[in-house]
């Protein structure tokens, strides 16, 4: 039980830091896009890397913040059912929804690791002039989905014991 609590706390801490770091990446991405607009409009400089870098950064931020969002239960949910269903039915509904979500996320994580492996071994790069390696966004997709799956997996036993929010509060 102590090992499980330590694992849960460590994962919550990692996901919290990655969530905050994702916010920093989004601000950096906004700065890149502002730079692109300014140099194209005011200085008439041709640009070829800003949009693609911004897209890659947004992919990284999206997937690396997914587990943080799950940790704080920030995903969209149907709250009207909470008031209509009994507490027992709500617990069953949450468990079923979390199991289905875990299955879908595990499939996406698996496929993302395959994409990463193919891009790494084949040396694939973007077709743009800049031509960044495609393993970079695929790696962060796979890592983010794996962390999301781990976060969902550690939360499943909490449905039974009712200790769902403890790790999230301790990580902050």
CSV table of N, CA, C and O in Angstrom, one decimal, residues 67-111:
chain,number,residue,atom,x,y,z
A,67,UNK,N,-2.4,14.3,-18.9
A,67,UNK,CA,-2.4,13.6,-17.6
A,67,UNK,C,-2.7,14.6,-16.5
A,67,UNK,O,-3.3,14.2,-15.5
A,68,UNK,N,-2.2,15.8,-16.6
A,68,UNK,CA,-2.4,16.8,-15.6
A,68,UNK,C,-3.9,17.1,-15.6
A,68,UNK,O,-4.5,17.3,-14.5
A,69,UNK,N,-4.5,17.2,-16.7
A,69,UNK,CA,-6.0,17.5,-16.8
A,69,UNK,C,-6.7,16.3,-16.2
A,69,UNK,O,-7.7,16.5,-15.5
A,70,UNK,N,-6.3,15.1,-16.5
A,70,UNK,CA,-7.0,13.9,-15.8
A,70,UNK,C,-6.8,13.9,-14.3
A,70,UNK,O,-7.7,13.6,-13.6
A,71,UNK,N,-5.6,14.3,-13.9
A,71,UNK,CA,-5.3,14.4,-12.4
A,71,UNK,C,-6.3,15.3,-11.7
A,71,UNK,O,-6.8,15.0,-10.6
A,72,UNK,N,-6.7,16.4,-12.3
A,72,UNK,CA,-7.6,17.3,-11.7
A,72,UNK,C,-9.0,17.2,-12.2
A,72,UNK,O,-9.8,18.0,-12.0
A,73,UNK,N,-9.3,16.1,-13.0
A,73,UNK,CA,-10.6,15.8,-13.5
A,73,UNK,C,-11.1,17.0,-14.3
A,73,UNK,O,-12.3,17.4,-14.1
A,74,UNK,N,-10.3,17.6,-15.1
A,74,UNK,CA,-10.6,18.8,-15.9
A,74,UNK,C,-11.3,18.5,-17.2
A,74,UNK,O,-11.6,19.4,-17.9
A,75,UNK,N,-11.4,17.2,-17.6
A,75,UNK,CA,-12.1,16.9,-18.8
A,75,UNK,C,-13.5,17.2,-18.8
A,75,UNK,O,-14.2,17.3,-17.7
A,76,UNK,N,-14.1,17.4,-19.9
A,76,UNK,CA,-15.6,17.6,-20.0
A,76,UNK,C,-16.3,16.4,-19.6
A,76,UNK,O,-16.0,15.3,-19.9
A,77,UNK,N,-17.3,16.6,-18.7
A,77,UNK,CA,-18.1,15.5,-18.3
A,77,UNK,C,-19.6,15.9,-18.3
A,77,UNK,O,-19.9,17.1,-18.4
A,78,UNK,N,-20.4,15.0,-18.1
A,78,UNK,CA,-21.9,15.2,-18.2
A,78,UNK,C,-22.3,15.3,-16.7
A,78,UNK,O,-22.7,14.3,-16.1
A,79,UNK,N,-22.3,16.5,-16.2
A,79,UNK,CA,-22.6,16.7,-14.7
A,79,UNK,C,-24.1,16.5,-14.4
A,79,UNK,O,-24.4,16.3,-13.3
A,80,UNK,N,-25.0,16.7,-15.4
A,80,UNK,CA,-26.4,16.5,-15.1
A,80,UNK,C,-26.7,15.1,-14.6
A,80,UNK,O,-27.6,15.0,-13.8
A,81,UNK,N,-25.9,14.2,-15.0
A,81,UNK,CA,-26.2,12.8,-14.6
A,81,UNK,C,-25.8,12.6,-13.1
A,81,UNK,O,-26.4,11.8,-12.4
A,82,UNK,N,-24.9,13.4,-12.5
A,82,UNK,CA,-24.6,13.4,-11.1
A,82,UNK,C,-25.8,13.6,-10.2
A,82,UNK,O,-26.0,12.9,-9.2
A,83,UNK,N,-26.7,14.5,-10.6
A,83,UNK,CA,-27.9,14.9,-9.8
A,83,UNK,C,-29.0,13.9,-10.1
A,83,UNK,O,-29.9,13.8,-9.2
A,84,UNK,N,-29.0,13.2,-11.2
A,84,UNK,CA,-30.2,12.4,-11.5
A,84,UNK,C,-29.9,11.0,-11.0
A,84,UNK,O,-30.9,10.3,-10.5
A,85,UNK,N,-28.7,10.5,-11.1
A,85,UNK,CA,-28.4,9.1,-10.7
A,85,UNK,C,-28.1,9.0,-9.2
A,85,UNK,O,-27.7,10.0,-8.5
A,86,UNK,N,-28.3,7.8,-8.6
A,86,UNK,CA,-28.0,7.6,-7.2
A,86,UNK,C,-26.4,7.6,-7.1
A,86,UNK,O,-25.7,7.4,-8.1
A,87,UNK,N,-25.9,7.7,-5.9
A,87,UNK,CA,-24.5,7.7,-5.7
A,87,UNK,C,-23.8,6.3,-6.2
A,87,UNK,O,-22.8,6.3,-6.8
A,88,UNK,N,-24.5,5.2,-6.0
A,88,UNK,CA,-24.0,4.0,-6.4
A,88,UNK,C,-24.0,3.9,-8.0
A,88,UNK,O,-23.0,3.5,-8.6
A,89,UNK,N,-25.0,4.4,-8.6
A,89,UNK,CA,-25.1,4.4,-10.1
A,89,UNK,C,-24.0,5.3,-10.6
A,89,UNK,O,-23.4,5.1,-11.7
A,90,UNK,N,-23.8,6.5,-9.9
A,90,UNK,CA,-22.7,7.4,-10.4
A,90,UNK,C,-21.3,6.8,-10.3
A,90,UNK,O,-20.5,7.0,-11.1
A,91,UNK,N,-21.1,6.0,-9.2
A,91,UNK,CA,-19.8,5.3,-9.1
A,91,UNK,C,-19.6,4.3,-10.2
A,91,UNK,O,-18.6,4.2,-10.8
A,92,UNK,N,-20.7,3.5,-10.5
A,92,UNK,CA,-20.6,2.6,-11.6
A,92,UNK,C,-20.4,3.3,-12.9
A,92,UNK,O,-19.5,2.9,-13.8
A,93,UNK,N,-21.1,4.4,-13.2
A,93,UNK,CA,-20.9,5.2,-14.4
A,93,UNK,C,-19.5,5.7,-14.5
A,93,UNK,O,-18.9,5.6,-15.6
A,94,UNK,N,-18.9,6.2,-13.4
A,94,UNK,CA,-17.6,6.7,-13.5
A,94,UNK,C,-16.5,5.6,-13.8
A,94,UNK,O,-15.6,5.8,-14.5
A,95,UNK,N,-16.7,4.4,-13.1
A,95,UNK,CA,-15.8,3.3,-13.4
A,95,UNK,C,-15.9,2.9,-14.8
A,95,UNK,O,-14.8,2.7,-15.5
A,96,UNK,N,-17.1,2.7,-15.3
A,96,UNK,CA,-17.2,2.3,-16.7
A,96,UNK,C,-16.6,3.3,-17.7
A,96,UNK,O,-15.9,3.0,-18.6
A,97,UNK,N,-16.9,4.6,-17.4
A,97,UNK,CA,-16.3,5.6,-18.3
A,97,UNK,C,-14.8,5.7,-18.2
A,97,UNK,O,-14.2,5.8,-19.2
A,98,UNK,N,-14.3,5.5,-17.0
A,98,UNK,CA,-12.8,5.5,-16.9
A,98,UNK,C,-12.2,4.3,-17.5
A,98,UNK,O,-11.1,4.4,-18.1
A,99,UNK,N,-12.8,3.1,-17.4
A,99,UNK,CA,-12.3,1.9,-18.1
A,99,UNK,C,-12.3,2.1,-19.6
A,99,UNK,O,-11.3,1.7,-20.3
A,100,UNK,N,-13.4,2.6,-20.1
A,100,UNK,CA,-13.5,2.8,-21.6
A,100,UNK,C,-12.5,3.8,-22.0
A,100,UNK,O,-11.8,3.7,-23.1
A,101,UNK,N,-12.3,4.9,-21.3
A,101,UNK,CA,-11.3,5.9,-21.6
A,101,UNK,C,-9.9,5.4,-21.6
A,101,UNK,O,-9.1,5.7,-22.4
A,102,UNK,N,-9.6,4.6,-20.5
A,102,UNK,CA,-8.3,3.9,-20.4
A,102,UNK,C,-8.0,3.0,-21.6
A,102,UNK,O,-6.9,3.0,-22.2
A,103,UNK,N,-9.1,2.3,-22.1
A,103,UNK,CA,-8.9,1.4,-23.2
A,103,UNK,C,-8.6,2.2,-24.5
A,103,UNK,O,-7.6,1.9,-25.2
A,104,UNK,N,-9.3,3.3,-24.7
A,104,UNK,CA,-9.0,4.1,-25.9
A,104,UNK,C,-7.7,4.8,-25.8
A,104,UNK,O,-6.9,4.8,-26.8
A,105,UNK,N,-7.3,5.3,-24.7
A,105,UNK,CA,-6.0,6.0,-24.5
A,105,UNK,C,-4.9,5.0,-24.6
A,105,UNK,O,-3.8,5.3,-25.2
A,106,UNK,N,-5.1,3.8,-24.1
A,106,UNK,CA,-4.0,2.8,-24.2
A,106,UNK,C,-3.8,2.4,-25.7
A,106,UNK,O,-2.6,2.2,-26.2
A,107,UNK,N,-4.9,2.3,-26.5
A,107,UNK,CA,-4.7,2.0,-27.9
A,107,UNK,C,-4.0,3.2,-28.6
A,107,UNK,O,-3.1,2.9,-29.4
A,108,UNK,N,-4.4,4.4,-28.3
A,108,UNK,CA,-3.7,5.6,-28.9
A,108,UNK,C,-2.2,5.6,-28.5
A,108,UNK,O,-1.3,5.9,-29.3
A,109,UNK,N,-1.9,5.3,-27.2
A,109,UNK,CA,-0.5,5.3,-26.8
A,109,UNK,C,0.3,4.2,-27.5
A,109,UNK,O,1.4,4.5,-28.0
A,110,UNK,N,-0.3,3.1,-27.7
A,110,UNK,CA,0.4,2.0,-28.4
A,110,UNK,C,0.7,2.4,-29.8
A,110,UNK,O,1.8,2.2,-30.3
A,111,UNK,N,-0.3,2.9,-30.5
A,111,UNK,CA,-0.1,3.3,-31.9
A,111,UNK,C,0.9,4.5,-32.0
A,111,UNK,O,1.6,4.6,-33.0
